[in-house]
Tab-separated table of C-alpha atoms in Angstrom:
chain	number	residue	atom	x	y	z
W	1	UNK	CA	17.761	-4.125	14.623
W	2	UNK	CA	18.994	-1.189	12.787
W	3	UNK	CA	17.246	2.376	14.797
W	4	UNK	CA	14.482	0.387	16.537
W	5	UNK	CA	13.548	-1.227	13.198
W	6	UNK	CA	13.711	-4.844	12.532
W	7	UNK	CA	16.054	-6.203	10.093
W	8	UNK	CA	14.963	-7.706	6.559
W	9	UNK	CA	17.261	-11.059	5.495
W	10	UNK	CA	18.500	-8.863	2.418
W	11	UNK	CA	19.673	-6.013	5.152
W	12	UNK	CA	22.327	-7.985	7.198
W	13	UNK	CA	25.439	-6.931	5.552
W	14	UNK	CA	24.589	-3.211	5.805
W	15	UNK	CA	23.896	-3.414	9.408
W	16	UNK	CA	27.006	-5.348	9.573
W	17	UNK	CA	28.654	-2.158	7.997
W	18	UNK	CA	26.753	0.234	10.321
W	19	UNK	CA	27.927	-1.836	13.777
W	20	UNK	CA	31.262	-1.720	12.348
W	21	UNK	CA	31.486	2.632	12.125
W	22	UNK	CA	29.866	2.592	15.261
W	23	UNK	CA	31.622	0.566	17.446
W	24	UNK	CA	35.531	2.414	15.102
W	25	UNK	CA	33.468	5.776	16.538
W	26	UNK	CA	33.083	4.455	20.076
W	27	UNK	CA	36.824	3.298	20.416
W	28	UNK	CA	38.795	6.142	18.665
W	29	UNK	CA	36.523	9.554	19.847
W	30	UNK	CA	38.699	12.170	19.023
W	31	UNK	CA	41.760	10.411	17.387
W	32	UNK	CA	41.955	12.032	14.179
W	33	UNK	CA	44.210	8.726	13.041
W	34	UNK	CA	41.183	6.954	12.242
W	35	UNK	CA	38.681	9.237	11.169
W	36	UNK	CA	39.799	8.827	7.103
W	37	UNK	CA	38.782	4.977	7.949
W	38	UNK	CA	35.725	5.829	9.198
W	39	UNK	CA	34.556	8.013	6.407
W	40	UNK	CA	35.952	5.279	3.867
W	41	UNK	CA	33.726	2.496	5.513
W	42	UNK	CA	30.818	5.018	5.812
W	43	UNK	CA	31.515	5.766	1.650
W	44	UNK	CA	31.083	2.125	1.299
W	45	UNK	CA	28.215	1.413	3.567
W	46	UNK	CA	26.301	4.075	1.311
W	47	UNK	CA	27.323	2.064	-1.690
W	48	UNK	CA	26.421	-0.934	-0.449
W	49	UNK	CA	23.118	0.252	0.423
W	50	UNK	CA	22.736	1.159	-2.927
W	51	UNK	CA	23.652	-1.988	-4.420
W	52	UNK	CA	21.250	-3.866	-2.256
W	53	UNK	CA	18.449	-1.844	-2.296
W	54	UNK	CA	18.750	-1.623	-6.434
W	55	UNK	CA	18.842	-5.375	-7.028
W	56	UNK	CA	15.962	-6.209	-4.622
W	57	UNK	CA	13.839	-9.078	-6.072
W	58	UNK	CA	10.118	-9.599	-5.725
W	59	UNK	CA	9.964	-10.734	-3.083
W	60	UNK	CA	12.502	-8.634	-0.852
W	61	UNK	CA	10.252	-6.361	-1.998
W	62	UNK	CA	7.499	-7.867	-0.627
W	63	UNK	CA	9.445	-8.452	2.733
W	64	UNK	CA	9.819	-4.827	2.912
W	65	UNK	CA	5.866	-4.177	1.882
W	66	UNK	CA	5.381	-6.476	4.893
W	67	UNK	CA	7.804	-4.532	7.303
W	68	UNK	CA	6.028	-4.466	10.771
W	69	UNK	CA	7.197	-0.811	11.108
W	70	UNK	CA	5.672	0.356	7.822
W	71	UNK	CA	3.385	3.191	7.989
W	72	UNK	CA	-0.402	2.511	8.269
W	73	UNK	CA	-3.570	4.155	7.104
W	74	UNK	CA	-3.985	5.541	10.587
W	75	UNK	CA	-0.460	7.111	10.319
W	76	UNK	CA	-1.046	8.345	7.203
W	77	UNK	CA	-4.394	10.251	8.262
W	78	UNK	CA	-2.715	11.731	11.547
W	79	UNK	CA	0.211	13.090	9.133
W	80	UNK	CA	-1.773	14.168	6.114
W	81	UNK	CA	-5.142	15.215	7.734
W	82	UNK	CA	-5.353	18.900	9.203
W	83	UNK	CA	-8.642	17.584	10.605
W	84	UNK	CA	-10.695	14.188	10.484
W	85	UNK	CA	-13.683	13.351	11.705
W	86	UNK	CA	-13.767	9.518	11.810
W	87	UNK	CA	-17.543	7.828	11.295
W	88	UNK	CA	-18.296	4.109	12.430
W	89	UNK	CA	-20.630	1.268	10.903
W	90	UNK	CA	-22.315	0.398	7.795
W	91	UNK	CA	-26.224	0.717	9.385
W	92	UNK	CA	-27.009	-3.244	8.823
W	93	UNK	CA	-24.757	-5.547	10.884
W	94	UNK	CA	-21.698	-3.578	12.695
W	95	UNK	CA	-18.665	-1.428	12.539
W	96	UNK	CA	-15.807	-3.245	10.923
W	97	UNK	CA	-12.797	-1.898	12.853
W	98	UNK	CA	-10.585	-2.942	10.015
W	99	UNK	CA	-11.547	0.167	7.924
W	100	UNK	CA	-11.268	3.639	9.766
W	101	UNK	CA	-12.807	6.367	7.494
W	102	UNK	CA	-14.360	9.430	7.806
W	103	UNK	CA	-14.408	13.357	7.241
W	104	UNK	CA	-11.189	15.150	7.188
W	105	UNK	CA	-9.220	18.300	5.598
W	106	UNK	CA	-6.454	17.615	3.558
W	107	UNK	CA	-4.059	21.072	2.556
W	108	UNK	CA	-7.403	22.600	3.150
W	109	UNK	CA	-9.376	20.419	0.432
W	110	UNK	CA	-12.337	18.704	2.058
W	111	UNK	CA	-12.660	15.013	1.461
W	112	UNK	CA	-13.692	11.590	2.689
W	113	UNK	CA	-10.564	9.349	3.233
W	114	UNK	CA	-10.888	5.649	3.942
W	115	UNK	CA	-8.654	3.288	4.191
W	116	UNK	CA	-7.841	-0.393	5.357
W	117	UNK	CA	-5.627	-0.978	8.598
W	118	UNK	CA	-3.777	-3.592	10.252
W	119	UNK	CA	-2.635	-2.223	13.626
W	120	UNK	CA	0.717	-1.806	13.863
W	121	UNK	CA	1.581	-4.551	17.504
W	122	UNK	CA	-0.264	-7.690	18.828
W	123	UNK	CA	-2.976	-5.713	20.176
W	124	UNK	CA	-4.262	-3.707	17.585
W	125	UNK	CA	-3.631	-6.048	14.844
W	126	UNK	CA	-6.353	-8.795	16.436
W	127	UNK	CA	-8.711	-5.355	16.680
W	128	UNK	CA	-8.586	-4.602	13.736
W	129	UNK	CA	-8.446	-8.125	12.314
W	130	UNK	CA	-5.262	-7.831	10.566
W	131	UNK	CA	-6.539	-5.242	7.740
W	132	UNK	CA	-9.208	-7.988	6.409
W	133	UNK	CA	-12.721	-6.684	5.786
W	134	UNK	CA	-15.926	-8.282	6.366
W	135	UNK	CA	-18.698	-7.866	4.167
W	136	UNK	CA	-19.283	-4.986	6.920
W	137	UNK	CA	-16.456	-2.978	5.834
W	138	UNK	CA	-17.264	-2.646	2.400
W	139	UNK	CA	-20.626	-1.609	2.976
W	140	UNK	CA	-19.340	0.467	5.753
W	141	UNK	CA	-16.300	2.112	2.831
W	142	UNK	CA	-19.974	2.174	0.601
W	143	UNK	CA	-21.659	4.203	2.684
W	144	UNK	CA	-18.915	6.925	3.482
W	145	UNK	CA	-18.268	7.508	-0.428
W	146	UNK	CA	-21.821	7.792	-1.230
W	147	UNK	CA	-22.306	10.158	2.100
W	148	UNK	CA	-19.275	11.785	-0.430
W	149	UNK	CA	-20.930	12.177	-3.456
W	150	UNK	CA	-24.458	13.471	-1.499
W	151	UNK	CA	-21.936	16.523	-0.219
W	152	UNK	CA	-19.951	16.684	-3.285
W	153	UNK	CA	-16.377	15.786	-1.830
W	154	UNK	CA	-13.550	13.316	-2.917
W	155	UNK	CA	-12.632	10.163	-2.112
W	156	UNK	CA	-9.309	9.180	-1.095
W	157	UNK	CA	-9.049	6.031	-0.609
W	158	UNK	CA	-6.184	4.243	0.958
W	159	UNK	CA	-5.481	-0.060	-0.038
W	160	UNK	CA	-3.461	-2.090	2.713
W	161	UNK	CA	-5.008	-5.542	3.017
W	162	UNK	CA	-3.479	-9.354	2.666
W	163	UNK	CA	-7.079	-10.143	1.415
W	164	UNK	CA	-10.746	-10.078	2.617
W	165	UNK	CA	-11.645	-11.761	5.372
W	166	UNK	CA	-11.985	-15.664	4.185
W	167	UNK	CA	-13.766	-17.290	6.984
W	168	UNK	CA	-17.002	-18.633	7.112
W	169	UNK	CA	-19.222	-16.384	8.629
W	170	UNK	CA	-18.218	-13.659	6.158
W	171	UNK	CA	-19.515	-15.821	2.937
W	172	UNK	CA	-22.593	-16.099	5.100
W	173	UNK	CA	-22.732	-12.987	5.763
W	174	UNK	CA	-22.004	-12.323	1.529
W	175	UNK	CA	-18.510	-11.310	1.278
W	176	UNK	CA	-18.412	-11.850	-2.221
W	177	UNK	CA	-21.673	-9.699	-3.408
W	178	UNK	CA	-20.329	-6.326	-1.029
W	179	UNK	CA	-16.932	-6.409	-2.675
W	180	UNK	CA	-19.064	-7.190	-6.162
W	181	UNK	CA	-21.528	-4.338	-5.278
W	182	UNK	CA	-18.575	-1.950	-4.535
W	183	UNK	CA	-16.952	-2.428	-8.118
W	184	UNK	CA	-20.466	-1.710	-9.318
W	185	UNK	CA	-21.106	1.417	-7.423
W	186	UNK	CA	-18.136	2.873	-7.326
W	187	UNK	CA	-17.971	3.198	-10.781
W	188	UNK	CA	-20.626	5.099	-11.016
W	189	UNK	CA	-20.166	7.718	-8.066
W	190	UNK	CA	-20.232	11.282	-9.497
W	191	UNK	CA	-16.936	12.654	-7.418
W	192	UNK	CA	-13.174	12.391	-8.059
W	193	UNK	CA	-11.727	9.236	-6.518
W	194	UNK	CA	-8.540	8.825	-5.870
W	195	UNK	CA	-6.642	5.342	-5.265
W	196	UNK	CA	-3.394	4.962	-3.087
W	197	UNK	CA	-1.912	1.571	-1.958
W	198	UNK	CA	0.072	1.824	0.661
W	199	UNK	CA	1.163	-1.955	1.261
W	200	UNK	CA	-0.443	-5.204	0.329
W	201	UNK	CA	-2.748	-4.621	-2.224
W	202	UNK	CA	-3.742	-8.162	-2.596
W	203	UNK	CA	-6.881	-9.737	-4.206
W	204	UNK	CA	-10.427	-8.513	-4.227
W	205	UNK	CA	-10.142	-7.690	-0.830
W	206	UNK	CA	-8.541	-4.454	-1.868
W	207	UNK	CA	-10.346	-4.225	-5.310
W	208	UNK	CA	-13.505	-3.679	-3.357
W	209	UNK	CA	-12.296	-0.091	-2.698
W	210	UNK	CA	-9.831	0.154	-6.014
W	211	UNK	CA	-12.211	1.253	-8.180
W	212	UNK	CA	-11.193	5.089	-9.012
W	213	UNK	CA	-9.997	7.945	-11.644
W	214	UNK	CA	-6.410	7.520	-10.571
W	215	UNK	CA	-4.601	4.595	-8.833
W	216	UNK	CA	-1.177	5.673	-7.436
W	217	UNK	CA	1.280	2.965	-5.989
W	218	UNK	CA	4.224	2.997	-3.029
W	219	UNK	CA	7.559	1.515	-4.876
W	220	UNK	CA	7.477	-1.027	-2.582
W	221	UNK	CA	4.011	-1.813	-2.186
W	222	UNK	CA	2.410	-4.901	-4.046
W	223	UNK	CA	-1.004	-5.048	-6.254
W	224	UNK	CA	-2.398	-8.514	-7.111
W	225	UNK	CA	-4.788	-10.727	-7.900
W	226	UNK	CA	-3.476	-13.323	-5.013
W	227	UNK	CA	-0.809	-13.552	-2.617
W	228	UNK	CA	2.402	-15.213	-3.276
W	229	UNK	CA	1.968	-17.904	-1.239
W	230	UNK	CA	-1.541	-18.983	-2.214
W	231	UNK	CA	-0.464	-18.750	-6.042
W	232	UNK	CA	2.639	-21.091	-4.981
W	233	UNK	CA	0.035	-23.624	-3.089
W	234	UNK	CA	-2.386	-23.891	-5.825
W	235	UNK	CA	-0.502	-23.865	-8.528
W	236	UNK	CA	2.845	-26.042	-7.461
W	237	UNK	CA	1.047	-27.759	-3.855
W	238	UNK	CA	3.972	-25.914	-2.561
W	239	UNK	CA	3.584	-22.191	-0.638
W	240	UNK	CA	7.481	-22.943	-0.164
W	241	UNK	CA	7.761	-22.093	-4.095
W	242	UNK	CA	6.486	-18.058	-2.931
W	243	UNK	CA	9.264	-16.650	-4.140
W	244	UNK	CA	9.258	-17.916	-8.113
W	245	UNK	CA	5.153	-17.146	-7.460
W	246	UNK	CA	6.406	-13.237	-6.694
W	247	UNK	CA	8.447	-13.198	-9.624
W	248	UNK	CA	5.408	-14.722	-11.896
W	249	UNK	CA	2.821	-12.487	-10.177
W	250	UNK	CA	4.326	-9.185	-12.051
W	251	UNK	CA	2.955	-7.276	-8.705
W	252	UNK	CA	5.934	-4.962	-8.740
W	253	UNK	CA	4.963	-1.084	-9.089
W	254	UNK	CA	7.021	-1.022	-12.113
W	255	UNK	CA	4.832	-4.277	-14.107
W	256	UNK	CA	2.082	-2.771	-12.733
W	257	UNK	CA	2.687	0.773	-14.282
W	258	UNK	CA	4.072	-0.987	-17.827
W	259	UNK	CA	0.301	-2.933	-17.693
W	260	UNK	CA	-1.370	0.256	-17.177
W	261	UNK	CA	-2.920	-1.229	-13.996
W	262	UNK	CA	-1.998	1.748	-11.890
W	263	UNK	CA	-1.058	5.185	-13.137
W	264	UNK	CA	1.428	6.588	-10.577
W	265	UNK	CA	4.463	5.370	-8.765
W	266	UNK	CA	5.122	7.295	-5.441
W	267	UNK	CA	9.084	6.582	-4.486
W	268	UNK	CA	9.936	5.197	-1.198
W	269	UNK	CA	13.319	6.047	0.700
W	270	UNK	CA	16.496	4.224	0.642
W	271	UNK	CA	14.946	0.824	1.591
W	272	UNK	CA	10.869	1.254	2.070
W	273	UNK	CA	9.025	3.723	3.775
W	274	UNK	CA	9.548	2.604	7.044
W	275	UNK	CA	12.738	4.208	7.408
W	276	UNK	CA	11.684	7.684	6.627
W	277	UNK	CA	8.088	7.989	7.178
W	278	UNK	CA	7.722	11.976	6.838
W	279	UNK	CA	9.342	11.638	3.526
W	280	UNK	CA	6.462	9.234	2.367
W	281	UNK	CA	3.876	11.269	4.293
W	282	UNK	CA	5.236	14.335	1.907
W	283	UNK	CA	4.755	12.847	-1.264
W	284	UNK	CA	1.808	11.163	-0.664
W	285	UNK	CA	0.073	14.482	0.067
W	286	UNK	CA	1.887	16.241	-3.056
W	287	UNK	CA	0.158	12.923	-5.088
W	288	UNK	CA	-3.517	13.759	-3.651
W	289	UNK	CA	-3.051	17.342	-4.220
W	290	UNK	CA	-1.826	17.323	-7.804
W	291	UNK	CA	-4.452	14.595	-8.675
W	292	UNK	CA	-7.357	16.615	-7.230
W	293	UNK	CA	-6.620	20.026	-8.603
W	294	UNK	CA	-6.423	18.120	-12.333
W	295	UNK	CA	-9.752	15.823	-11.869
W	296	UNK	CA	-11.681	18.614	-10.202
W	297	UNK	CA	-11.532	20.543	-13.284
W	298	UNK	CA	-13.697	17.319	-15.627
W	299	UNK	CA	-16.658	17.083	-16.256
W	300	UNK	CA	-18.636	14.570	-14.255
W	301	UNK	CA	-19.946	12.844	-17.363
W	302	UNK	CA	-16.345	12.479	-18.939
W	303	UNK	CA	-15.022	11.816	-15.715
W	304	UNK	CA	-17.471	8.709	-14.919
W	305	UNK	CA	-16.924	7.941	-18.884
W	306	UNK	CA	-13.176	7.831	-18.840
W	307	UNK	CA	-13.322	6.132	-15.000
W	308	UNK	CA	-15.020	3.305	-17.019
W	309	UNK	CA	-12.121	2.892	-19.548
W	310	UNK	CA	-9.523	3.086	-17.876
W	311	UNK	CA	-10.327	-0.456	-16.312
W	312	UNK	CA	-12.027	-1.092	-19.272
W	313	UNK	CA	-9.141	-1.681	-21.479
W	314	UNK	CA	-7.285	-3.289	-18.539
W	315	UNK	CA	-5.525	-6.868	-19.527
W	316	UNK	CA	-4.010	-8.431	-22.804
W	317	UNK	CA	-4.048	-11.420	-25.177
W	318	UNK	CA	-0.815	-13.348	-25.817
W	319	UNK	CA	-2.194	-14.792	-29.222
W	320	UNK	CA	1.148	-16.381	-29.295
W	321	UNK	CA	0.884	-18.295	-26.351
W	322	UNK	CA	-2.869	-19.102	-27.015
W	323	UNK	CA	-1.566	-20.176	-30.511
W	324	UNK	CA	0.447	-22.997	-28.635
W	325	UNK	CA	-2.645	-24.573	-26.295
C-alpha cells in the first residue's frame, strides 16, 4: 500500500521506487554522502510516475475508476456543499439508499444535487447496495429535480454506478420504464442541469439521471453503454477477454469527448483522484460554477431546445463498414 491506499497492478514499480528512498532516508539520516542518491532516485521515481501514468490503457484506467479509495458522491457533497439538506423516498414504494440527494448551497448558489453512491467499506457498500438503483431511486432522483424546477433551482447531478440494479424484483417492480420515464422527463425540466460522472458511468443505470445541458467527465472515470466484462461475455463467452472489451468500448474521457458524448473533461491528479481528493473536490466546484453562471443566462425555451440536440445528434454511421455487411 502506498499512504494507506491500495496498490493498482500498473503501480508496483513506483512503490518499489518509493520503499527504496525511504528505507536510503531511514539508514543514512543526516549523512550528506548519500543525499545526491536520494534526490537522483526521487528524480526518477517522478519520471517513472510519469511514464506509467501516461501510457495507462483502458483498462488501468478502469482499475483506477474502480479504486476502493476513490472519492464518492457523499464526499463530494461534504466538500463542495456549504449546506445540504438531504430528503429521503420517492412517495410510492421506499427510500432507495443508493441515491442520497437533497437541498444544498454550493459557493452560495442554491441547488438540488443528487447523486449515486456505493459506500466506501463492507458496511456501507451492502447499505447502499453497491451504487445500483431500484426503480425507487429513479423515481426518488425524479421527484427531487422536479421539487427543483417547482422552486426554480439547478440540478447537479452526480453518475457513479456499475449499472441498475438487475435482479428480479426490480423488473417487477419496472426498472426499465423509471429509467425510460427519467430520459423522458428530464428532458423536458425547465432548469439548468448539470451532469458530472464521477466513476463508473456504466449503462442505463446511470443514463437514468444523464440526461442534462452539460455532461462533464473525471479523466479517469468511464461512460458506457455496458461494462467491460459483460461486453467480453456476450460477445466472446469469455468476461476473461475484459480488457480487449475496454479497448473496443471507446469509454475513455478522451473517445467520449472526440464523440461529443460528454462536453467537459475534469483532470485527475498524478494517478486518479484518489490520491489527491481536495484537488478533485476544487475543480469539480470551479466546473459547476462556470457551467451555471453560463446556462443561467438562456432562455428556458432555447435551453430545453438545445438540451434536446445535443443528444439528438449523438452517434454516427460508418457507411463504410455498413457497405461491407
Amino acid at each position: 500500500m502506498e499512504n494507506g491506499l491500495e496498490l493498482l497492478p500498473h503501480e508496483k514499480q513506483i512503490h518499489e521506487y518509493i520503499n527504496t528512498i525511504e528505507h536510503l532516508k531511514k539508514q543514512n539520516q543526516g549523512n550528506p554522502l548519500f543525499s545526491s542518491d536520494i534526490r537522483k532516485l526521487e528524480q526518477k521515481l517522478k519520471t517513472l510516475k510519469e511514464q506509467v501514468y501516461k501510457e495507462l490503457t483502458p483498462w488501468q484506467r478502469i482499475l483506477i475508476c474502480r479504486h476502493p479509495a476513490r472519492p464518492r458522491t457523499i464526499d463530494y457533497i461534504k466538500s463542495l456543499c456549504e449546506s445540504f439538506h438531504e430528503l429521503h423516498g420517492d412517495r410510492t414504494f421506499r427510500d432507495d439508499t443508493a441515491i442520497i440527494g437533497g437541498l444544498a448551497v454550493i459557493n452560495g448558489m442554491r441547488c438540488m444535487i443528487i447523486g449515486q453512491e456505493k459506500g466506501n467499506d463492507t458496511e456501507s457498500r451492502i447499505f447502499r447496495n453497491f451504487g445500483m438503483l431500484n426503480p425507487e431511486g429513479y423515481r426518488k432522483a425524479l421527484r427531487l429535480m422536479e421539487l427543483a424546477e417547482k422552486f426554480n433551482l439547478p440540478i447537479i447531478s452526480l453518475l457513479d454506478t456499475p449499472g441498475a440494479y438487475p435482479g428480479l424484483e426490480a423488473e417487477e417492480r419496472g426498472q426499465g420504464r423509471a429509467i425510460a420515464y427519467n430520459l423522458l422527463k428530464m428532458s423536458r425540466l425547465a432548469v439548468p442541469i448539470i451532469i458530472l460522472v464521477i466513476g463508473e458511468g456504466c449503462s442505463g443505470g446511470a443514463l437514468g439521471m444523464g440526461i442534462g445541458d452539460v455532461v462533464g467527465m473525471l479523466e479517469h472515470s468511464y461512460y458506457s453503454v455496458i461494462s467491460p466484462e459483460s461486453c467480453a461475455s456476450i460477445l466472446w463467452k469469455d468476461p476473461k477477454r475484459n480488457v480487449e472489451a475496454a479497448t473496443a468500448l471507446k469509454l475513455n474521457s478522451e473517445d467520449l469527448l472526440a464523440l461529443g458524448i460528454i462536453d467537459v473533461i475534469i483532470p485527475e491528479p498524478l494517478g486518479g483522484a484518489q490520491h489527491d481528493p481536495q484537488a478533485v473536490f476544487a475543480s469539480t466546484k470551479t466546473f459547476i460554477m462556470e457551467q451555471w453562471k453560463r446556462l443561467k443566462e438562456i432562455p428556458v425555451k432555447d435551453l430545453l431546445e438545445l438540451r434536446y440536440l445535443k443528444f439528438r445528434k449523438m452517434g454516427r454511421i460508418d457507411e463504410t463498414a455498413l457497405n461491407k455487411c
